[in-house]
């Protein structure tokens, strides 16, 4: 049995199989779908029926047609195509072979559902080993934490730099972070809703009213534009110099991702990685473990210019539509000494509605924008804010709600 | 439908149908189209701009002899623009007339003015209850431009092929239309939509297929020039550009060269006409005279091998 095939899938499909006279082919298609599911493709039981219908429609006379028919039904993202193709080649040659290969294939393509069962024991084991570290709070006990911490203890925690915290303090901060939110100011969108203070006349509602009421006067109904927070895109620097902050801030980012729609997260050091899907898992530990697997350049060097360039070319058009706000979390220390960075930063600033730079270095009183990387980015950001302790994160919401601190640092940098 | 039964008989026939309308498809695309027709599922086409996604719907409509209903998506698209709207001016006049005539019975009136006579039918409703009775090809173009609420609405339409108008009731398609959805991937479409569709990633064509497309679409372009144009564009796509040229750009460029009476590429002409291929100043700037000269040389030496 391929790993990860859910019991739900088994039950539904087995019942379905019994009703089928098609024999071995149906069975093989079923197994193939299971194999793909184990390899991380999001395929529900209904897909087996679709796949069979497709195969039946095309016939099995021609291998390539058979293959494309299955692909059309079973692949729904471009990224999954290579996985499908590998699996197809292996499976329809010798199903036995594949089962043995699967174990090797698995770690590379982490599934979304189904593999939680595998990860949980790992977490348990981790929890055992970590036992001496005090107060890693289980879920649901955050409120208790508030009570146990005295006011002054909280105060200290609020203002202490992440980089100088003890393991215990970090654990407490992590628990607080999980409940934090970032209320971005809402923007009007093109969609409307009924509102007595609206500007556009709602003819439909007006007419309905006029029918019901037996009066010669018809009061007008109005509609106003709806408002909703803009999409958010987080670019988090995970290079060596940012290591301690990045590990903490990803907790915060995880809370953001699960608090609202339209949040995308990418990490960069020497390369760019989109970790949005990995962060989607509700459980912060599972989510961060997946991120750790996906990101290959933890605590390495930084090539900000190259990474922003890649973001601009490959992702900006996909993620920055509809007036997105970009949070750039980085200390701006660049191994390439800012080469090409100004150009890419300008492009990034022009592609989003607001570019917010969160920089832990800003905690120093006498911070000066000396390094080349910082000077290259600074003229293009809309807000430049510190992000080194809990207080700065809490202030973040206020700062973003207010008017932009528009390129004020520009003068300082010059 | 006799014609749809014919075309859905096999992948080969689908390929021939697309070919007959001068759409040079690869077998993978033909399979996806065939399955969409046979299984009556919407076809979800994703790909870069200018690779011929919208064209597929047009070709299907022409080839199957069905009307094409097009819904162009944009942010804030709502039911009034996508499904139906009541014709308010006519309704008001109707009320005024009734009042003037004196025979006004309010409950009767509400019954009278919410009938199909006062209904403005927008693309989705047109596709579900076609006036001529022929189920059309419904093209939902650039779905990524709209927002999540419309996607959610579309979910109901695509799974049951029905819409509900509170004043009239539920309108259900007798025969579902052929649905083609396109996306330029300016954002990710929700998985729930994709799950209901057959997905196909429309890629840039290989050299041989692109040459065939140029031959078909621009028959007056000399064969040697067509080969060079395709060779050049194919190589251009291997460079690290902000936006690689699509097939639409290749065709534009071929036309531009003919209009300038060129019969072969040379670096100067390329520099002068690059605006037909590349639409970002950064990309145009990245093609220096040296790079242009090298690409032209390679394209002329061996057009169809990138």
XYZ file of C-alpha atoms in Angstrom:
720
model
C 0.000 0.000 0.000
C 1.445 3.349 -0.914
C 2.068 5.539 2.065
C -0.420 8.238 2.837
C -3.444 6.936 0.969
C -6.154 8.093 3.304
C -8.703 5.698 4.682
C -11.402 7.918 3.303
C -10.047 7.461 -0.214
C -9.811 3.731 0.286
C -13.338 3.259 1.436
C -14.911 5.389 -1.244
C -12.851 3.898 -4.014
C -13.263 0.286 -2.927
C -17.013 0.590 -2.912
C -16.742 2.157 -6.294
C -14.524 -0.618 -7.595
C -16.971 -3.313 -6.602
C -19.578 -1.698 -8.775
C -17.281 -1.831 -11.758
C -16.956 -4.695 -14.160
C -13.904 -3.198 -15.787
C -11.462 -5.284 -13.830
C -7.770 -4.765 -13.816
C -7.610 -1.451 -15.630
C -9.914 0.250 -13.153
C -7.907 -1.214 -10.327
C -4.660 0.027 -11.804
C -6.014 3.503 -12.394
C -7.176 3.533 -8.792
C -3.704 2.561 -7.601
C -2.122 5.126 -9.843
C -4.281 7.875 -8.361
C -3.287 6.694 -4.905
C 0.353 6.815 -5.831
C -0.025 10.390 -7.040
C -1.888 11.305 -3.892
C 0.929 9.883 -1.823
C 3.331 11.974 -3.861
C 1.480 15.098 -2.811
C -1.054 15.772 -5.556
C -4.357 16.938 -4.088
C -6.633 14.250 -5.517
C -9.974 13.360 -3.981
C -11.852 10.077 -4.477
C -13.986 11.676 -7.208
C -10.862 11.989 -9.334
C -10.692 8.213 -9.709
C -14.061 8.216 -11.413
C -13.037 11.139 -13.584
C -9.840 9.379 -14.558
C -11.721 6.208 -15.486
C -14.237 8.162 -17.532
C -11.398 9.914 -19.333
C -9.563 6.668 -20.024
C -12.730 5.114 -21.307
C -13.335 8.082 -23.579
C -9.891 8.026 -25.160
C -9.388 4.307 -25.144
C -6.160 2.531 -24.289
C -5.044 1.975 -27.863
C -2.414 4.656 -27.834
C -0.066 5.111 -24.916
C 0.378 8.854 -25.418
C -3.372 9.494 -25.577
C -3.882 7.427 -22.478
C -1.215 9.459 -20.752
C -2.553 12.841 -21.801
C -6.066 11.858 -20.804
C -4.902 11.002 -17.311
C -2.835 14.181 -17.185
C -5.787 16.347 -18.127
C -7.828 14.948 -15.268
C -5.208 14.456 -12.573
C -2.911 17.460 -12.957
C -4.210 20.838 -11.926
C -0.997 22.776 -11.422
C 1.934 23.186 -13.685
C 4.325 22.216 -10.888
C 2.670 18.815 -10.628
C 3.294 17.898 -14.234
C 6.862 16.605 -13.729
C 5.703 14.494 -10.776
C 2.886 13.073 -12.878
C 5.226 12.277 -15.725
C 7.757 10.502 -13.546
C 5.028 8.564 -11.819
C 3.355 7.643 -15.106
C 6.535 6.320 -16.657
C 7.310 4.228 -13.623
C 3.832 3.017 -12.828
C 2.633 1.921 -16.215
C 5.779 -0.042 -16.751
C 5.809 -2.003 -13.544
C 3.608 -1.110 -10.584
C 5.761 -3.143 -8.162
C 8.828 -1.122 -9.050
C 7.098 2.096 -8.208
C 6.142 1.147 -4.709
C 9.783 0.647 -3.919
C 10.749 3.905 -5.633
C 8.087 5.837 -3.835
C 9.930 5.869 -0.552
C 12.804 7.644 -2.257
C 10.530 10.096 -4.024
C 8.519 11.101 -0.984
C 10.708 13.542 0.931
C 11.055 15.772 -2.105
C 7.409 16.338 -2.778
C 5.742 16.955 0.518
C 2.024 16.431 0.416
C -0.535 18.758 1.908
C -2.889 16.349 3.544
C -2.419 12.743 4.463
C 1.141 12.988 5.709
C 0.246 14.688 8.966
C 0.184 11.261 10.504
C 3.843 10.856 9.613
C 4.820 14.228 10.937
C 3.072 14.092 14.250
C 5.178 11.284 15.719
C 8.248 13.299 14.714
C 6.892 16.235 16.629
C 6.176 14.034 19.593
C 9.705 12.731 19.538
C 10.994 16.262 19.304
C 8.898 17.270 22.251
C 10.418 14.428 24.305
C 13.954 15.457 23.503
C 13.220 19.082 24.179
C 11.698 18.306 27.563
C 14.252 20.218 29.699
C 13.452 23.511 27.960
C 10.741 24.882 30.208
C 7.343 26.093 29.201
C 6.875 25.165 25.608
C 3.203 25.843 25.867
C 0.680 23.467 24.426
C -2.091 25.018 22.364
C -4.996 26.568 24.163
C -3.013 27.709 27.174
C -2.086 31.147 25.959
C -4.664 32.837 28.145
C -3.150 31.206 31.177
C 0.166 32.666 30.176
C -1.206 36.171 30.411
C -2.155 35.528 33.999
C 1.136 34.001 35.008
C 3.193 36.856 33.652
C 3.184 39.861 35.894
C 2.860 43.276 34.328
C 6.514 44.125 34.695
C 7.579 40.779 33.254
C 5.489 41.473 30.209
C 6.890 44.955 29.984
C 10.433 43.621 29.944
C 9.485 41.021 27.379
C 7.837 43.633 25.188
C 10.963 45.710 24.887
C 13.678 43.094 24.911
C 15.549 42.452 21.693
C 14.787 39.024 20.208
C 18.487 38.435 19.702
C 19.268 38.719 23.417
C 16.436 36.555 24.756
C 16.839 33.310 26.637
C 15.209 30.121 25.418
C 12.443 30.535 27.971
C 11.719 34.094 26.927
C 11.698 33.100 23.300
C 9.121 30.422 24.016
C 6.912 32.950 25.786
C 7.261 35.427 22.963
C 6.392 32.770 20.436
C 3.169 32.054 22.276
C 2.257 35.753 22.264
C 3.112 36.070 18.594
C 0.682 33.339 17.671
C -2.197 35.573 18.650
C -0.914 38.747 16.988
C -2.670 40.327 14.062
C -1.773 42.953 11.543
C -4.834 45.028 10.691
C -3.866 46.736 7.469
C -6.027 49.754 6.623
C -8.904 48.672 4.419
C -9.163 49.962 0.896
C -12.244 50.503 -1.220
C -12.694 47.795 -3.840
C -14.871 47.894 -6.920
C -17.554 45.708 -5.398
C -20.454 47.527 -3.700
C -22.861 46.897 -0.827
C -26.099 48.523 0.308
C -25.434 51.585 2.439
C -27.582 54.575 3.425
C -24.552 56.826 2.990
C -23.532 55.475 -0.394
C -23.044 57.544 -3.506
C -24.595 55.351 -6.178
C -28.342 54.881 -6.380
C -29.421 51.274 -5.944
C -32.164 51.056 -8.554
C -32.973 47.469 -7.846
C -33.644 48.035 -4.145
C -35.449 51.293 -4.873
C -37.842 49.625 -7.276
C -38.524 46.748 -4.928
C -39.415 49.209 -2.197
C -41.653 51.265 -4.436
C -43.655 48.151 -5.298
C -44.300 47.241 -1.696
C -45.171 50.668 -0.339
C -48.425 52.190 -1.422
C -47.128 55.718 -1.715
C -46.465 58.102 -4.534
C -43.072 58.988 -3.079
C -40.301 56.459 -3.486
C -37.321 56.810 -1.158
C -34.005 56.143 -2.873
C -31.694 53.350 -1.765
C -27.952 53.704 -2.099
C -24.872 51.575 -2.470
C -21.302 52.271 -1.441
C -18.016 50.611 -2.305
C -17.028 47.734 -0.102
C -13.737 47.948 1.741
C -11.305 45.149 2.428
C -7.680 44.866 3.478
C -5.257 44.685 0.548
C -3.328 41.512 -0.320
C -0.087 41.162 1.597
C 3.197 39.822 0.321
C 5.985 39.120 2.819
C 9.592 38.857 1.652
C 11.662 37.529 4.540
C 15.443 37.563 4.600
C 16.756 34.334 6.162
C 20.486 34.871 5.671
C 23.023 34.363 8.467
C 22.870 37.899 9.811
C 19.067 37.732 10.049
C 18.887 34.194 11.401
C 17.593 34.813 14.928
C 15.078 37.429 13.859
C 13.843 35.437 10.890
C 13.119 32.369 13.030
C 11.040 34.483 15.396
C 9.330 36.550 12.758
C 8.222 33.501 10.811
C 6.011 32.716 13.809
C 4.416 36.096 13.386
C 4.116 35.593 9.651
C 2.482 32.225 10.260
C -0.125 33.931 12.439
C -0.737 36.436 9.616
C -1.076 33.708 6.999
C -3.730 31.885 8.953
C -5.561 34.989 10.091
C -6.634 36.201 6.666
C -6.807 35.572 2.957
C -4.459 36.810 0.312
C -1.153 36.556 2.156
C 1.881 35.269 0.280
C 5.235 34.601 1.878
C 8.605 34.148 0.226
C 11.992 33.735 1.858
C 15.302 34.753 0.363
C 18.961 34.435 1.139
C 20.892 33.296 -1.854
C 17.731 32.091 -3.570
C 14.027 32.779 -3.500
C 11.550 30.245 -2.060
C 7.781 30.558 -1.954
C 6.667 29.098 1.380
C 3.014 30.197 1.309
C 1.626 26.691 0.997
C 3.930 25.328 3.667
C 2.822 27.998 6.119
C -0.859 27.285 5.533
C -0.855 24.430 8.015
C -2.760 25.532 11.128
C -0.242 24.014 13.503
C 2.694 26.368 13.690
C 5.239 23.623 14.451
C 4.226 21.478 11.490
C 4.146 24.559 9.273
C 7.612 25.702 10.293
C 9.022 22.201 9.956
C 7.753 22.144 6.388
C 9.288 25.538 5.762
C 12.602 24.280 7.090
C 12.442 21.384 4.625
C 11.545 23.607 1.713
C 14.096 26.350 2.280
C 17.600 25.370 1.280
C 19.523 28.525 2.069
C 18.905 29.007 5.800
C 21.531 31.153 7.489
C 23.691 31.430 4.403
C 24.768 34.488 2.453
C 22.539 37.233 1.096
C 22.129 38.300 -2.483
C 19.268 40.714 -2.146
C 19.544 42.225 -5.613
C 19.458 38.861 -7.381
C 16.569 37.622 -5.262
C 14.485 40.756 -5.682
C 15.208 40.564 -9.402
C 13.925 37.012 -9.508
C 10.862 38.061 -7.536
C 10.182 40.912 -9.930
C 10.418 38.682 -12.975
C 8.734 35.527 -11.777
C 6.349 36.460 -8.992
C 5.469 40.132 -8.940
C 2.813 39.844 -11.610
C 1.261 36.823 -9.903
C 1.279 38.112 -6.337
C 1.116 41.890 -6.467
C -2.179 42.373 -8.285
C -5.030 44.301 -6.665
C -2.953 46.873 -4.759
C -0.816 44.534 -2.704
C 1.305 45.728 0.218
C 4.828 44.311 0.441
C 6.587 43.691 3.766
C 10.312 43.402 3.170
C 11.969 41.934 6.256
C 15.713 42.315 5.913
C 18.725 43.979 7.506
C 19.844 45.130 4.071
C 23.332 43.656 4.475
C 24.076 42.426 0.979
C 26.933 40.159 -0.091
C 26.897 41.722 -3.540
C 27.360 45.164 -1.941
C 24.119 46.421 -3.393
C 24.956 45.644 -7.028
C 21.803 46.003 -9.139
C 19.778 46.376 -5.963
C 18.598 49.950 -6.448
C 17.132 49.044 -9.831
C 15.249 46.001 -8.504
C 14.064 47.821 -5.375
C 12.679 50.623 -7.514
C 10.875 48.138 -9.729
C 9.443 46.385 -6.677
C 8.278 49.692 -5.188
C 6.572 50.590 -8.439
C 4.783 47.237 -8.714
C 3.089 47.376 -5.316
C 0.944 49.972 -3.639
C 3.122 50.228 -0.535
C 6.596 48.907 0.218
C 7.241 48.519 3.943
C 10.758 47.744 5.049
C 11.139 46.123 8.469
C 14.732 46.269 9.582
C 15.989 44.942 12.942
C 19.119 47.116 12.655
C 16.937 50.182 13.101
C 16.840 49.457 16.857
C 20.153 51.222 17.334
C 19.758 54.832 18.296
C 22.506 56.097 16.087
C 21.622 53.955 13.096
C 23.112 55.289 9.922
C 22.426 53.974 6.478
C 26.047 53.201 5.660
C 26.078 49.767 4.006
C 25.644 49.919 0.248
C 22.679 47.536 0.309
C 20.717 49.719 2.714
C 21.443 52.882 0.787
C 20.287 51.228 -2.424
C 16.891 50.182 -1.045
C 16.097 53.099 1.221
C 15.095 55.742 -1.351
C 12.386 53.435 -2.697
C 10.568 52.261 0.430
C 7.389 53.895 1.705
C 7.876 52.981 5.350
C 11.043 52.111 7.195
C 10.359 50.536 10.586
C 12.229 48.599 13.260
C 11.329 44.995 13.984
C 13.470 43.649 16.799
C 11.096 43.150 19.740
C 7.461 42.573 20.544
C 6.757 46.257 21.012
C 7.938 47.071 17.504
C 5.626 44.396 16.109
C 2.725 45.830 18.075
C 3.586 49.321 16.838
C 3.678 48.027 13.309
C -0.102 47.958 13.080
C -0.359 51.587 14.205
C 2.372 52.707 11.862
C 0.697 51.053 8.890
C -2.723 52.424 9.803
C -1.418 55.983 9.775
C -0.281 57.968 6.757
C 2.836 56.733 5.072
C 6.074 57.925 6.588
C 6.857 58.880 3.082
C 10.404 58.342 2.185
C 11.529 60.377 5.169
C 14.657 58.343 5.556
C 15.704 59.456 2.141
C 17.015 62.701 3.578
C 18.940 60.861 6.282
C 20.456 58.508 3.770
C 21.633 61.282 1.516
C -25.794 18.120 -31.758
C -24.554 16.172 -34.710
C -21.403 18.226 -35.046
C -20.336 17.798 -31.431
C -20.918 14.066 -31.609
C -18.714 13.897 -34.654
C -15.884 15.924 -33.218
C -15.872 14.145 -29.910
C -15.291 10.760 -31.518
C -11.523 10.783 -31.035
C -8.470 12.854 -30.273
C -7.459 12.733 -33.925
C -10.715 14.287 -35.029
C -10.369 17.024 -32.431
C -6.898 17.720 -33.740
C -8.279 17.866 -37.266
C -11.055 20.216 -36.157
C -8.585 22.652 -34.598
C -6.316 22.317 -37.627
C -9.219 22.993 -39.963
C -9.673 26.359 -38.282
C -5.970 27.150 -38.693
C -5.206 26.467 -35.065
C -2.014 24.440 -34.913
C -2.417 22.476 -31.693
C -0.163 19.864 -30.168
C -1.569 16.508 -29.220
C -1.656 17.285 -25.524
C -3.930 20.262 -26.085
C -6.123 18.307 -28.491
C -6.545 15.598 -25.856
C -7.606 18.145 -23.252
C -10.101 19.718 -25.669
C -11.444 16.300 -26.677
C -11.987 15.308 -23.062
C -13.645 18.618 -22.258
C -16.108 18.024 -25.090
C -16.667 14.384 -24.305
C -16.902 14.609 -20.520
C -18.707 17.949 -20.669
C -16.293 19.576 -18.303
C -15.055 23.156 -18.422
C -11.587 23.523 -19.929
C -9.217 25.602 -17.800
C -6.392 27.081 -19.863
C -3.510 28.746 -18.097
C -0.422 30.231 -19.700
C 1.548 33.344 -20.452
C -0.111 36.155 -22.360
C -0.199 35.732 -26.125
C 0.048 31.945 -26.453
C -3.401 31.483 -27.987
C -5.664 30.621 -25.043
C -8.576 32.830 -26.032
C -8.178 31.717 -29.618
C -9.076 28.137 -28.673
C -12.580 29.185 -27.649
C -13.055 31.154 -30.841
C -11.809 28.245 -32.940
C -14.115 25.807 -31.143
C -17.101 28.066 -31.706
C -16.311 28.420 -35.391
C -15.426 24.753 -35.892
C -18.501 23.414 -34.094
C -20.720 26.076 -35.600
C -21.877 27.445 -32.290
C -22.244 31.011 -31.078
C -19.460 32.353 -28.879
C -20.466 34.035 -25.628
C -17.609 35.911 -24.054
C -17.360 37.092 -20.476
C -14.375 39.359 -19.999
C -13.462 39.386 -16.314
C -12.356 42.423 -14.352
C -12.055 43.355 -10.703
C -15.447 43.896 -9.099
C -17.345 41.941 -11.760
C -20.776 41.282 -10.225
C -23.976 39.488 -11.125
C -25.420 42.636 -12.717
C -22.647 42.586 -15.315
C -22.062 38.847 -15.538
C -25.462 37.181 -15.158
C -28.510 39.428 -15.412
C -29.914 42.822 -14.558
C -33.420 44.188 -14.481
C -34.156 46.863 -17.020
C -34.952 49.605 -14.520
C -35.884 52.422 -16.919
C -38.429 50.156 -18.625
C -39.786 49.016 -15.301
C -40.237 52.613 -14.176
C -42.014 53.551 -17.349
C -44.247 50.538 -16.904
C -45.151 51.694 -13.403
C -45.801 55.253 -14.582
C -47.978 54.004 -17.411
C -49.966 51.832 -15.081
C -50.411 54.742 -12.697
C -51.464 57.070 -15.519
C -54.012 54.551 -16.760
C -55.374 54.379 -13.240
C -55.648 50.594 -13.125
C -52.985 50.185 -10.478
C -52.942 47.098 -8.360
C -49.649 46.969 -6.500
C -49.416 43.221 -6.103
C -50.274 42.669 -9.753
C -47.717 45.217 -10.774
C -44.834 43.561 -8.960
C -45.811 40.361 -10.707
C -45.784 42.097 -14.075
C -42.557 44.031 -13.958
C -40.379 41.137 -12.805
C -40.823 39.009 -15.890
C -38.406 38.036 -18.600
C -39.629 40.980 -20.649
C -37.695 43.284 -18.316
C -34.671 41.061 -17.934
C -31.334 42.084 -19.430
C -29.428 38.887 -20.095
C -25.681 39.066 -19.463
C -23.132 36.503 -20.756
C -23.592 33.736 -18.159
C -27.362 33.736 -18.516
C -27.088 33.911 -22.296
C -24.883 30.834 -22.204
C -27.228 28.865 -19.939
C -30.439 29.671 -21.779
C -29.438 30.464 -25.340
C -31.998 32.245 -27.453
C -31.473 30.114 -30.572
C -31.495 26.912 -28.548
C -27.964 26.009 -29.573
C -25.712 25.637 -26.528
C -22.901 28.102 -27.171
C -19.199 28.128 -26.383
C -18.842 30.155 -23.183
C -15.487 31.896 -22.887
C -14.676 33.189 -19.407
C -11.624 35.231 -20.266
C -8.839 36.157 -17.840
C -10.517 34.839 -14.715
C -7.481 35.934 -12.693
C -8.499 39.558 -13.160
C -11.620 39.189 -11.084
C -11.780 38.675 -7.318
C -12.559 35.721 -5.039
C -16.293 36.440 -4.545
C -16.934 36.045 -8.248
C -14.920 32.834 -8.339
C -17.127 31.497 -5.563
C -20.230 32.402 -7.533
C -18.842 30.753 -10.623
C -18.464 27.541 -8.670
C -22.235 27.075 -8.573
C -22.636 27.930 -12.213
C -19.946 25.494 -13.329
C -21.056 22.537 -11.245
C -24.799 22.660 -11.875
C -25.052 24.893 -14.935
C -27.774 26.896 -13.277
C -28.320 30.394 -11.904
C -30.963 31.612 -9.516
C -32.865 34.852 -10.038
C -34.845 35.528 -6.843
C -37.835 37.046 -8.667
C -38.009 34.382 -11.371
C -36.629 31.181 -9.916
C -33.827 28.903 -11.008
C -32.773 28.814 -14.629
C -31.033 25.639 -15.660
C -29.276 24.861 -18.912
C -30.954 22.064 -20.866
C -27.674 21.239 -22.547
C -24.614 22.677 -20.828
C -22.506 25.049 -22.899
C -18.902 24.269 -23.773
C -16.978 26.277 -21.195
C -13.461 27.580 -21.734
C -11.785 29.487 -18.885
C -8.500 31.296 -19.386
C -6.063 32.737 -16.862
C -2.818 34.655 -17.242
C -1.827 33.627 -13.745
C -1.611 37.131 -12.289
C -2.837 35.354 -9.161
C -3.624 31.787 -8.232
C -7.145 30.642 -9.006
C -8.749 28.757 -6.157
C -8.310 24.988 -6.223
C -12.080 24.474 -5.997
C -12.526 25.986 -9.460
C -9.640 24.049 -10.922
C -10.980 20.806 -9.507
C -14.138 21.107 -11.563
C -12.203 21.686 -14.754
C -9.791 19.934 -17.037
C -6.541 21.798 -16.687
C -4.125 22.556 -19.468
C -0.982 24.654 -19.324
C -0.591 26.342 -22.703
C 3.127 26.593 -23.290
C 5.121 28.428 -25.911
C 5.174 26.267 -29.063
C 8.315 24.542 -30.269
C 10.046 25.870 -33.370
C 8.369 23.559 -35.883
C 4.884 24.315 -34.595
C 5.532 28.038 -34.375
C 6.768 28.049 -37.982
C 3.587 26.274 -39.034
C 1.545 28.913 -37.201
C 3.394 31.754 -38.943
C 2.856 30.041 -42.308
C -0.869 29.702 -41.675
C -1.530 33.094 -40.130
C 0.799 35.196 -42.293
C 0.837 33.389 -45.646
C 2.435 36.334 -47.425
C 5.614 36.146 -45.319
C 8.402 34.542 -47.343
C 9.394 31.080 -46.150
C 13.015 32.049 -45.464
C 12.003 35.109 -43.455
C 9.438 33.093 -41.506
C 12.144 30.607 -40.542
C 14.458 33.361 -39.374
C 11.705 35.094 -37.427
C 10.807 31.877 -35.636
C 14.449 31.017 -35.010
C 15.066 34.452 -33.516
C 11.969 34.443 -31.293
C 12.678 30.939 -30.050
C 16.168 31.994 -28.988
C 14.836 35.186 -27.440
C 12.652 33.072 -25.161
C 15.677 31.294 -23.737
C 17.006 34.619 -22.394
C 16.133 35.858 -18.928
C 13.447 38.376 -19.825
C 10.718 40.058 -17.810
C 8.166 39.042 -20.439
C 9.048 36.634 -23.217
C 7.325 37.248 -26.535
C 4.215 35.139 -27.178
C 2.998 33.782 -30.502
C 0.902 36.907 -30.973
C 4.110 38.953 -30.833
C 5.849 36.656 -33.313
C 3.008 37.175 -35.780
C 3.026 40.948 -35.204
C 6.727 41.049 -35.816
C 6.514 39.009 -39.012
C 3.837 41.402 -40.278
C 5.968 44.377 -39.271
C 8.951 43.044 -41.211
C 6.825 42.498 -44.300
C 5.450 46.021 -44.003
C 9.047 47.266 -43.983
C 9.814 45.185 -47.109
C 12.469 43.125 -45.361
C 13.228 39.680 -46.736
C 15.897 38.745 -44.205
C 16.853 39.727 -40.668
C 19.755 42.042 -39.942
C 20.791 43.510 -36.570
C 19.699 47.030 -37.499
C 16.199 45.945 -38.512
C 15.919 43.896 -35.325
C 16.880 46.918 -33.227
C 14.339 49.095 -35.054
C 11.431 46.658 -34.733
C 12.111 45.111 -31.324
C 9.097 46.969 -29.956
C 6.836 44.496 -31.746
C 8.343 41.618 -29.726
C 9.257 43.063 -26.341
C 6.925 45.295 -24.403
C 9.108 46.247 -21.436
C 11.809 48.873 -21.671
C 14.098 46.754 -19.453
C 13.797 43.858 -21.898
C 14.394 46.057 -24.926
C 17.420 47.517 -23.152
C 18.729 44.040 -22.309
C 18.962 43.116 -26.007
C 22.166 44.959 -26.808
C 23.365 45.221 -30.432
C 25.881 42.427 -29.738
C 23.212 40.067 -28.411
C 20.887 40.955 -31.299
C 23.679 40.289 -33.809
C 24.484 36.938 -32.198
C 20.827 35.863 -32.189
C 20.413 36.880 -35.824
C 23.530 34.938 -36.772
C 22.328 31.832 -34.975
C 18.798 32.145 -36.337
C 20.116 32.362 -39.885
C 22.571 29.520 -39.499
C 20.074 27.058 -38.034
C 16.571 28.525 -37.729
C 14.701 25.667 -36.151
C 17.161 24.566 -33.527
C 17.285 26.660 -30.368
